[in-house]
């Protein structure tokens, strides 16, 4: 075992899969340039040295082109891992993802497979409105796309490997503050022991990140860590939070969530993605539709206000839900 | 001029027959729509037959094409069965998309046609990706993307053609310039006269060809496809042509001048081709009649097949969203 950051775990997953299967390749902006960045977050750093520029394929700044070309290659049996730097840039590629990746199988009598992985960095990280958005709810709205959101290095490696092997288009969301960047004070250090040997985490299985009897907290990406931090503090007051990380939104592991709420009778969602039509609303609908009688308190969502992401640190802090917000809600519900 | 030595007589006849097949299919489908027998909408291909027929005549079965919201001609030329096309239009389970697609999404991967992509320009990046895979896998396949003049104003066109060019991919970009993007004339949306001029900004060859002359299209398509297959990169072909009908079912074409229509409708690609083939001694009027009769029977058979085919079950809606299960 050795400690890896999320960026290192993602890189290792890519390299392992590329070594095992020559069909796997990376395509994106600034991913393999010598003396360059290894993608916007250093994830593909060094990979072109091992795999060459044919398989770590640098592109023009052309997100619709990247997505469309990756879809075409995937249809032919290649396994592209596409990268668009910041998730916010993926809006340029939406037609390709939504109208083609998600639908061509449906239109082809099931003859087409689109084994595409799209890596999409999301989340607020001090970079202002157009380099900050969370897009996981938005894309989870489209039938035909799988949605994966790893919150730890262990999950990032195991889930990405499964995503690469999946025959469907998989959108993999990575939070910018979880990569393990040094020199950004707002970044979280979530590095942890990650097995060197091969392992896979199946897409569609939630993880109970912390067991507790009092309230079920469901978080995703960075808010899983927010919930865990809050849980540590609340333990001192004798309140035990159960922290559930769905890890994938589509398909959603309903069973794990329902089981937890049956035990605790209470649920709070903490999400960085917008609340309106967001994934948390979906989870709460699930709970109220299926096990309403188990609830001892009204479900609650904590999330950002319905505004663009502001730049000023003081406003950004106000925008992003943190452990204080969560602890306040817990107090109200337990009160 | 037509060089008879470059095309075998069989190929001439086959390509001509494809044109006739497309024309009769479209004429018949138009009536069936007007009679209310088919649901949905249609974008018909009459007038542009020479492009699909001549380009696809140069492709192998395993080569791939992407198409548009106006895909019937491409589907017929690439070899999708008339029965499955007609059944799709009738929204029957035996349709080429099992009735999930309809007119705008025809295709069949078994003969190298992706389900048609009905978003303008949307197929161009995908075709480029098909070609990228062909290059990476050394499969020798060529991809052809068909699109209209309107699509060349899309960002997707620029992004994809540029990528095809920088990586020398085995792809041919075939622009069927029928002068109008829906109702908007080309002159309103671009300053250049020829779409093919756009090729120069990507450093690839751009060729303008009379899209109503099947022999000319055949020659340039052959060259472009062969160039692509040899690893020399893409070509942008601009085939100047004209829709004989409206943009879609309800379009009366009030935006087109009568004079312009008269000129273009007189340049019908099918009688032109027939005349030349007769002159060349490849075809006789009698043989041409036989072809028409044969195709008429094929269309009749396809309609009968579609009519007697079962409708999909409502629950078929749920099938083929994901590989390996439905959520």
XYZ file of C-alpha atoms in Angstrom:
662
model
C 0.000 0.000 0.000
C 1.016 3.573 -0.559
C -0.795 6.819 -0.173
C -2.165 8.287 -3.352
C -4.001 11.498 -4.122
C -7.095 11.401 -6.349
C -5.036 12.688 -9.285
C -2.477 9.922 -8.783
C -5.182 7.289 -8.384
C -6.908 8.424 -11.586
C -3.585 8.407 -13.425
C -2.835 4.908 -12.180
C -6.252 3.654 -13.274
C -5.732 5.084 -16.756
C -2.223 3.632 -17.053
C -3.290 0.181 -15.848
C -6.161 0.029 -18.287
C -4.014 1.310 -21.152
C -1.407 -1.361 -20.443
C -4.023 -4.094 -20.445
C -6.058 -3.001 -23.428
C -4.599 -1.323 -26.485
C -8.046 0.012 -27.378
C -7.952 2.398 -24.428
C -6.664 5.866 -25.250
C -6.864 9.413 -23.925
C -8.040 12.347 -26.004
C -8.153 15.943 -24.841
C -6.636 19.370 -24.503
C -3.052 19.735 -23.230
C -2.928 16.173 -21.965
C 0.312 14.918 -23.465
C 2.390 17.917 -24.470
C 6.011 17.577 -23.401
C 6.785 20.292 -20.917
C 3.037 20.866 -20.600
C 0.523 20.321 -17.835
C -0.735 16.759 -18.197
C -4.250 18.130 -18.542
C -5.587 21.032 -16.530
C -5.026 19.161 -13.260
C -1.902 17.151 -13.966
C -3.775 13.869 -14.146
C -2.202 12.655 -17.401
C 1.266 13.954 -16.535
C 3.915 11.570 -17.841
C 1.514 9.242 -19.646
C 2.591 10.270 -23.129
C 6.115 9.184 -22.267
C 4.929 5.650 -21.628
C 2.179 5.392 -24.201
C 3.188 7.830 -26.930
C 1.271 10.631 -28.559
C -0.950 8.323 -30.607
C -2.606 7.113 -27.420
C -2.353 10.300 -25.386
C -3.851 12.361 -28.144
C -3.660 16.128 -27.851
C -6.446 17.998 -29.576
C -7.272 21.513 -30.659
C -9.424 23.472 -28.196
C -12.606 21.998 -29.574
C -14.868 20.324 -27.042
C -17.655 19.367 -29.454
C -15.010 17.871 -31.690
C -13.385 15.994 -28.830
C -16.662 14.513 -27.651
C -17.909 13.693 -31.144
C -14.640 12.168 -32.270
C -14.440 10.124 -29.071
C -17.997 8.898 -29.655
C -17.172 7.882 -33.220
C -14.049 6.052 -32.102
C -15.979 4.332 -29.310
C -18.616 3.126 -31.765
C -15.831 1.391 -33.690
C -14.617 -0.443 -30.601
C -11.998 1.900 -29.209
C -12.255 2.935 -25.553
C -11.614 6.665 -25.390
C -11.091 8.575 -22.168
C -11.935 12.134 -23.116
C -10.849 15.168 -21.146
C -12.106 18.724 -21.510
C -10.082 20.426 -18.776
C -12.837 22.176 -16.799
C -16.277 20.643 -16.639
C -17.773 24.018 -17.500
C -16.341 23.648 -21.024
C -18.460 20.589 -21.622
C -21.443 22.746 -22.468
C -19.782 23.201 -25.846
C -19.961 19.428 -26.308
C -23.498 18.880 -25.036
C -25.036 18.075 -28.417
C -22.578 15.246 -28.942
C -23.035 13.792 -25.474
C -26.784 14.121 -25.225
C -27.939 13.615 -28.787
C -25.335 11.093 -29.882
C -23.587 9.293 -27.018
C -26.820 8.774 -25.123
C -29.041 7.881 -28.070
C -27.219 6.060 -30.861
C -27.515 2.689 -29.165
C -31.244 3.198 -28.733
C -31.615 4.065 -32.423
C -29.490 1.175 -33.658
C -31.480 -1.790 -32.375
C -28.768 -2.174 -29.773
C -26.074 -2.794 -32.387
C -24.049 0.239 -31.324
C -22.089 0.457 -28.091
C -20.514 3.723 -27.009
C -17.825 2.799 -24.464
C -16.859 6.393 -23.855
C -15.453 7.808 -20.643
C -15.753 11.544 -20.244
C -13.759 12.952 -17.356
C -15.404 16.096 -16.045
C -13.749 18.209 -13.321
C -16.359 20.095 -11.319
C -16.779 22.146 -8.183
C -16.054 25.522 -6.683
C -12.340 26.183 -6.306
C -11.673 29.909 -6.235
C -11.786 30.314 -9.993
C -15.090 32.107 -10.437
C -18.294 31.561 -12.333
C -17.256 29.654 -15.447
C -14.699 27.333 -13.871
C -16.769 26.196 -10.906
C -20.023 24.546 -11.792
C -21.319 21.188 -10.706
C -22.864 19.345 -13.639
C -23.636 15.919 -12.265
C -27.367 16.534 -11.748
C -27.697 18.096 -15.159
C -26.245 15.121 -17.002
C -28.003 12.617 -14.734
C -31.199 13.942 -16.308
C -30.310 12.323 -19.642
C -31.299 8.676 -20.091
C -28.428 6.754 -21.633
C -25.561 8.258 -19.661
C -24.035 6.719 -16.537
C -22.956 9.168 -13.866
C -19.994 8.438 -11.605
C -18.776 10.728 -8.799
C -15.831 9.389 -6.776
C -14.968 11.177 -3.549
C -11.773 9.347 -2.529
C -8.615 8.087 -4.238
C -9.673 4.477 -3.620
C -13.070 5.063 -5.222
C -11.568 7.144 -8.021
C -9.281 4.338 -9.146
C -11.741 1.478 -8.816
C -14.632 3.349 -10.386
C -12.629 4.776 -13.272
C -11.356 1.316 -14.162
C -14.948 0.069 -14.189
C -15.992 3.075 -16.261
C -13.293 2.353 -18.849
C -14.464 -1.259 -19.099
C -18.137 -0.314 -19.239
C -19.740 -0.566 -22.676
C -21.871 2.519 -22.032
C -21.000 6.211 -22.051
C -19.879 7.045 -18.532
C -19.539 10.599 -17.285
C -16.954 10.639 -14.513
C -17.101 13.742 -12.333
C -14.026 14.651 -10.343
C -13.956 17.496 -7.812
C -11.134 19.957 -8.407
C -10.414 20.437 -4.700
C -10.066 16.703 -4.143
C -7.339 16.062 -6.741
C -4.606 16.681 -4.178
C -3.237 19.921 -5.520
C -0.544 21.381 -3.363
C -0.299 25.124 -3.021
C -4.038 25.817 -3.036
C -5.059 26.426 0.513
C -8.699 25.563 -0.098
C -7.776 22.118 -1.504
C -8.496 19.130 0.702
C -5.926 16.460 1.399
C -7.866 13.255 0.930
C -4.879 11.092 0.064
C -5.108 7.574 1.394
C -3.792 4.057 1.041
C -4.694 2.641 -2.336
C -3.910 -0.967 -3.242
C -1.310 -1.449 -5.909
C -2.976 -4.625 -7.077
C -5.925 -4.520 -9.383
C -9.411 -3.915 -8.044
C -12.664 -2.676 -9.487
C -15.560 -0.919 -7.833
C -18.836 -1.736 -9.542
C -20.739 1.215 -10.943
C -24.053 1.523 -9.113
C -23.024 0.675 -5.584
C -23.104 3.252 -2.803
C -20.630 3.237 0.043
C -21.390 3.827 3.687
C -18.500 6.116 4.479
C -19.391 6.251 8.174
C -21.902 4.293 10.176
C -24.173 6.028 12.633
C -27.634 5.585 14.130
C -29.071 9.099 14.283
C -29.257 10.786 10.891
C -28.496 9.673 7.348
C -26.381 12.245 5.529
C -26.034 11.810 1.782
C -23.183 13.704 0.139
C -21.354 13.495 -3.153
C -17.778 14.311 -4.146
C -16.479 17.013 -1.795
C -19.571 17.152 0.414
C -18.889 13.571 1.507
C -15.831 14.999 3.260
C -17.841 17.921 4.606
C -20.248 15.422 6.135
C -17.426 13.331 7.593
C -15.880 16.404 9.209
C -19.226 17.377 10.705
C -19.719 13.815 11.913
C -16.447 13.912 13.855
C -17.479 17.083 15.633
C -21.002 15.895 16.385
C -19.716 12.645 17.841
C -18.433 14.664 20.778
C -22.010 15.748 21.393
C -23.209 12.184 21.212
C -24.808 12.458 17.769
C -23.880 9.739 15.297
C -24.225 10.636 11.635
C -24.373 7.924 9.022
C -22.639 9.213 5.901
C -23.694 7.669 2.609
C -21.745 8.295 -0.577
C -23.841 7.142 -3.561
C -20.652 7.238 -5.691
C -22.781 6.868 -8.797
C -25.984 8.752 -9.538
C -26.940 6.662 -12.557
C -27.542 3.936 -11.733
C -28.416 4.910 -8.178
C -28.004 2.380 -5.376
C -31.440 2.886 -3.879
C -31.158 -0.020 -1.511
C -28.249 1.323 0.519
C -29.930 4.696 0.946
C -33.293 3.209 1.906
C -31.695 0.786 4.345
C -29.899 3.623 6.089
C -32.991 5.812 6.378
C -35.011 2.899 7.700
C -32.442 2.689 10.472
C -32.076 6.397 11.276
C -35.499 7.749 10.336
C -33.900 11.032 9.275
C -32.154 12.251 6.125
C -30.203 15.346 5.178
C -28.720 15.877 1.745
C -25.660 18.034 1.408
C -24.780 18.957 -2.149
C -22.622 21.469 -3.948
C -24.689 21.088 -7.111
C -27.724 23.332 -7.479
C -30.726 22.288 -5.424
C -33.429 22.936 -7.999
C -33.945 19.715 -9.982
C -30.796 18.453 -8.332
C -29.753 14.960 -7.345
C -30.684 15.517 -3.705
C -34.303 16.140 -4.662
C -34.211 12.813 -6.466
C -32.892 11.012 -3.396
C -35.532 12.593 -1.172
C -38.280 11.676 -3.631
C -37.024 8.141 -3.500
C -37.221 8.062 0.279
C -40.629 9.708 0.537
C -42.141 7.576 -2.225
C -40.848 4.285 -0.913
C -40.458 4.522 2.871
C -42.367 7.609 3.968
C -43.568 5.872 7.106
C -40.058 5.381 8.369
C -39.362 9.108 8.504
C -39.299 10.702 11.958
C -38.559 14.182 10.630
C -39.044 16.066 7.359
C -36.165 15.444 4.937
C -33.825 18.355 4.410
C -31.486 19.550 1.664
C -28.497 21.786 2.127
C -26.954 23.343 -0.952
C -25.869 26.553 -2.609
C -28.191 29.479 -3.313
C -29.687 29.639 -6.817
C -27.010 31.969 -8.189
C -23.944 31.665 -10.361
C -20.783 30.878 -8.421
C -19.260 34.169 -7.150
C -15.545 34.945 -7.096
C -14.854 36.874 -3.870
C -13.682 34.423 -1.181
C -16.230 35.802 1.266
C -19.084 35.186 -1.178
C -17.711 31.858 -2.310
C -17.633 30.690 1.293
C -21.239 31.794 1.675
C -22.145 29.926 -1.499
C -20.630 26.529 -0.748
C -22.381 24.463 1.922
C -19.994 23.622 4.755
C -19.970 21.645 7.985
C -21.364 24.598 9.964
C -24.453 24.593 7.741
C -24.808 20.885 8.216
C -24.325 20.976 11.985
C -26.993 23.678 12.236
C -29.499 21.523 10.356
C -28.627 18.494 12.430
C -29.271 20.501 15.592
C -32.681 21.579 14.297
C -33.704 18.061 13.370
C -32.395 16.465 16.552
C -33.714 19.326 18.669
C -16.119 13.985 -69.904
C -17.084 10.515 -68.903
C -14.291 8.053 -69.221
C -15.972 4.753 -69.881
C -12.778 2.874 -69.137
C -12.857 4.026 -65.527
C -16.254 2.609 -64.615
C -17.463 -0.849 -65.487
C -20.817 -1.087 -67.275
C -22.207 -2.995 -64.314
C -21.196 -0.218 -61.971
C -22.900 2.329 -64.269
C -26.116 0.351 -64.233
C -25.954 -0.326 -60.515
C -25.423 3.338 -59.682
C -28.160 4.424 -62.036
C -30.513 1.865 -60.531
C -29.753 3.238 -57.064
C -30.816 6.688 -58.243
C -34.040 5.331 -59.667
C -34.653 3.384 -56.465
C -34.237 6.496 -54.331
C -36.505 8.541 -56.582
C -39.292 5.996 -56.655
C -38.999 5.392 -52.927
C -39.278 9.078 -52.162
C -42.118 9.715 -54.599
C -44.079 6.838 -53.127
C -43.302 7.806 -49.529
C -44.468 11.343 -50.215
C -47.859 10.067 -51.313
C -48.121 7.698 -48.372
C -47.475 10.607 -46.024
C -50.069 12.769 -47.734
C -52.529 9.920 -47.509
C -51.881 9.872 -43.779
C -50.602 6.326 -43.657
C -47.318 7.291 -41.980
C -46.852 9.226 -38.772
C -44.280 11.971 -38.195
C -42.581 14.188 -40.714
C -40.295 13.614 -43.686
C -37.436 15.365 -45.425
C -37.270 14.025 -48.942
C -34.230 13.551 -51.140
C -35.603 13.892 -54.683
C -33.162 15.813 -56.851
C -30.031 14.890 -54.893
C -29.912 11.199 -55.845
C -26.700 11.438 -57.851
C -24.715 12.367 -54.731
C -25.715 9.471 -52.487
C -25.622 6.969 -55.343
C -22.228 7.978 -56.736
C -20.474 8.408 -53.390
C -21.738 5.129 -51.950
C -20.936 3.301 -55.185
C -17.303 3.907 -54.253
C -17.632 2.571 -50.726
C -17.258 -0.937 -49.392
C -19.912 -2.530 -47.237
C -17.697 -2.166 -44.153
C -17.020 1.525 -44.791
C -19.132 3.860 -42.715
C -21.384 6.814 -43.351
C -23.121 9.364 -41.192
C -26.225 11.088 -42.452
C -28.641 13.853 -41.614
C -32.313 14.603 -41.074
C -32.675 13.848 -44.811
C -31.294 10.314 -44.832
C -33.498 8.148 -47.062
C -31.237 8.492 -50.092
C -28.065 7.744 -48.169
C -29.654 4.708 -46.541
C -30.791 3.264 -49.858
C -27.433 3.949 -51.482
C -25.483 2.359 -48.618
C -27.620 -0.744 -48.904
C -30.080 -0.594 -46.035
C -32.959 -2.840 -47.084
C -35.993 -1.118 -48.546
C -38.231 -3.293 -46.419
C -36.621 -2.148 -43.174
C -36.629 1.490 -44.295
C -40.274 1.403 -45.264
C -41.170 -0.423 -42.064
C -39.384 2.262 -40.062
C -41.464 4.947 -41.765
C -44.591 2.948 -40.966
C -43.350 2.798 -37.326
C -43.211 -0.979 -37.357
C -41.126 -3.284 -35.230
C -39.336 -4.588 -38.326
C -38.025 -1.093 -39.106
C -34.297 -0.452 -39.376
C -34.401 1.265 -35.954
C -37.190 -0.985 -34.608
C -39.430 2.098 -34.873
C -37.373 4.042 -32.348
C -36.073 6.463 -34.952
C -38.454 7.186 -37.800
C -37.573 9.087 -40.946
C -34.787 11.206 -39.452
C -32.749 8.391 -37.883
C -32.563 5.690 -40.514
C -29.468 3.550 -40.521
C -28.184 0.027 -40.178
C -24.795 -0.804 -38.729
C -24.785 -4.121 -40.611
C -24.221 -2.198 -43.835
C -22.102 0.569 -42.337
C -24.639 3.301 -41.783
C -24.958 4.872 -38.358
C -28.452 5.875 -37.331
C -28.813 9.223 -39.061
C -28.040 12.171 -36.826
C -30.734 14.793 -37.213
C -28.963 17.666 -35.494
C -27.414 19.832 -38.194
C -23.661 19.192 -38.309
C -23.838 16.653 -35.487
C -22.649 13.725 -37.555
C -19.447 15.367 -38.749
C -17.443 14.910 -35.508
C -18.753 11.362 -35.145
C -17.657 10.440 -38.685
C -14.263 11.920 -37.877
C -14.104 9.667 -34.818
C -15.028 6.621 -36.903
C -12.086 7.521 -39.106
C -9.790 8.031 -36.114
C -10.616 4.510 -34.938
C -10.031 3.160 -38.421
C -6.573 4.704 -38.372
C -5.774 3.535 -34.835
C -7.036 0.009 -35.501
C -5.564 -0.184 -39.017
C -8.921 -1.434 -40.242
C -8.682 0.193 -43.662
C -12.215 1.552 -43.371
C -13.178 4.938 -44.741
C -15.840 7.150 -43.174
C -18.014 9.502 -45.188
C -20.031 12.259 -43.600
C -22.952 13.615 -45.602
C -24.284 17.025 -44.632
C -25.867 20.084 -46.194
C -24.605 23.572 -46.931
C -26.248 24.786 -43.720
C -24.131 22.456 -41.587
C -20.938 24.189 -42.660
C -21.904 27.158 -40.496
C -21.956 24.943 -37.409
C -19.048 24.936 -34.986
C -19.084 21.150 -35.074
C -18.152 21.257 -38.777
C -15.126 23.413 -38.098
C -13.956 21.476 -35.065
C -14.281 18.117 -36.763
C -12.914 18.907 -40.220
C -9.912 20.521 -38.586
C -9.254 17.392 -36.533
C -9.703 15.172 -39.577
C -7.169 17.343 -41.371
C -4.477 17.575 -38.680
C -4.532 13.821 -38.120
C -4.820 12.879 -41.829
C -7.841 10.726 -41.121
C -9.548 8.457 -43.665
C -12.702 10.526 -43.898
C -14.482 12.310 -46.731
C -16.710 15.272 -45.976
C -19.498 15.415 -48.537
C -21.450 18.644 -48.567
C -24.659 18.461 -50.556
C -25.195 22.085 -51.321
C -28.857 22.371 -52.252
C -28.675 26.155 -51.847
C -30.988 26.348 -48.859
C -30.684 25.670 -45.169
C -34.402 25.062 -44.648
C -35.702 28.315 -46.223
C -32.526 30.405 -45.973
C -30.488 30.884 -49.135
C -26.763 30.229 -48.960
C -25.972 33.835 -49.935
C -27.552 35.053 -46.695
C -25.338 32.957 -44.459
C -21.937 32.890 -46.137
C -19.842 35.314 -48.117
C -18.075 32.671 -50.152
C -19.587 31.263 -53.309
C -18.393 27.721 -52.825
C -18.497 25.800 -49.578
C -15.453 23.908 -50.836
C -13.411 27.074 -50.330
C -13.632 26.388 -46.616
C -11.263 23.455 -47.164
C -8.329 25.800 -47.615
C -8.578 26.888 -43.983
C -7.920 23.305 -42.934
C -5.195 22.647 -45.463
C -7.139 19.918 -47.247
C -8.396 19.649 -50.831
C -11.803 21.145 -51.539
C -13.608 20.140 -54.721
C -16.679 21.611 -56.325
C -18.667 19.258 -58.482
C -21.977 19.267 -60.318
C -23.987 17.245 -57.874
C -26.642 16.501 -60.438
C -24.158 14.768 -62.712
C -23.695 11.293 -61.322
C -20.582 10.678 -63.419
C -18.788 13.761 -62.142
C -19.689 12.956 -58.547
C -18.496 9.407 -59.092
C -15.103 10.564 -60.338
C -14.370 13.019 -57.530
C -15.762 10.712 -54.863
C -13.614 7.886 -56.120
C -10.530 10.041 -55.928
C -11.350 11.391 -52.458
C -12.215 7.986 -51.027
C -9.112 6.414 -52.506
C -7.010 9.257 -51.128
C -8.541 8.757 -47.698
C -7.995 5.018 -47.804
C -4.351 5.526 -48.656
C -3.869 7.562 -45.494
C -3.532 10.875 -47.286
C -6.288 12.546 -45.324
C -9.697 14.046 -45.860
C -11.256 15.919 -48.752
C -14.166 18.325 -48.668
C -16.460 17.652 -51.615
C -19.108 20.148 -52.462
C -21.840 18.723 -54.654
C -24.026 21.484 -56.093
C -27.547 20.183 -56.224
C -31.165 21.061 -55.569
C -34.121 19.690 -53.655
C -36.957 19.026 -56.029
C -39.421 19.434 -53.174
C -39.692 21.376 -49.966
C -37.490 21.216 -46.893
C -40.031 19.065 -45.107
C -43.523 17.760 -45.634
C -45.335 21.037 -45.076
C -42.979 23.312 -47.039
C -44.431 24.923 -50.171
C -41.087 26.554 -51.099
C -42.444 30.095 -51.379
C -38.943 31.413 -50.742
C -37.546 30.001 -53.976
C -37.769 31.992 -57.203
C -39.758 30.414 -60.041
C -36.943 31.041 -62.486
C -34.394 29.368 -60.237
C -36.674 26.391 -59.764
C -37.231 26.090 -63.492
C -33.503 26.026 -64.219
C -32.697 23.500 -61.545
C -35.688 21.229 -62.051
C -34.665 20.954 -65.691
C -31.324 19.585 -64.505
C -32.881 16.460 -63.050
C -30.008 14.039 -62.397
C -31.901 10.912 -63.442
C -32.945 11.701 -67.049
C -29.490 13.271 -67.506
C -27.806 10.065 -66.432
C -30.124 7.922 -68.513
C -29.439 9.987 -71.606
C -25.687 9.701 -71.175
C -25.813 5.999 -70.465
C -27.854 5.428 -73.615
C -25.366 7.518 -75.596
C -22.533 5.438 -74.184
C -24.310 2.295 -75.203
C -24.399 1.003 -71.637
C -28.145 1.356 -71.348
C -31.073 1.109 -73.766
C -34.455 2.749 -73.303
C -35.880 -0.736 -73.005
C -33.411 -1.671 -70.277
C -34.153 1.635 -68.496
C -37.858 0.750 -68.495
C -37.034 -2.666 -67.094
C -35.054 -1.080 -64.285
C -37.993 1.166 -63.460
C -40.366 -1.770 -63.420
C -38.018 -3.827 -61.282
C -37.620 -1.017 -58.756
C -41.361 -0.412 -58.730
C -41.815 -4.011 -57.645
C -39.200 -3.640 -54.923
C -40.983 -0.600 -53.535
C -44.333 -2.336 -53.698
C -42.882 -5.289 -51.855
C -41.407 -2.985 -49.208
C -44.758 -1.274 -48.671
C -46.586 -4.573 -48.381
C -43.957 -5.812 -45.953
C -44.270 -2.670 -43.862
C -48.068 -2.846 -43.836
C -48.192 -6.430 -42.663
C -45.388 -6.009 -40.112
C -46.326 -5.811 -36.438
C -46.247 -2.614 -34.442
C -43.794 -2.518 -31.570
C -45.114 -3.316 -28.139
C -45.440 -0.212 -25.957
C -42.928 -1.730 -23.536
C -40.330 -1.979 -26.305
C -39.748 1.658 -25.341
C -37.625 0.329 -22.487
C -35.191 -1.685 -24.561
C -31.646 -0.752 -25.640
C -31.004 2.291 -23.480
C -27.955 0.755 -21.817
C -25.759 -2.206 -22.604
C -26.439 -4.910 -20.042
C -29.682 -3.838 -18.428
C -32.024 -0.968 -18.398
C -30.645 1.206 -15.646
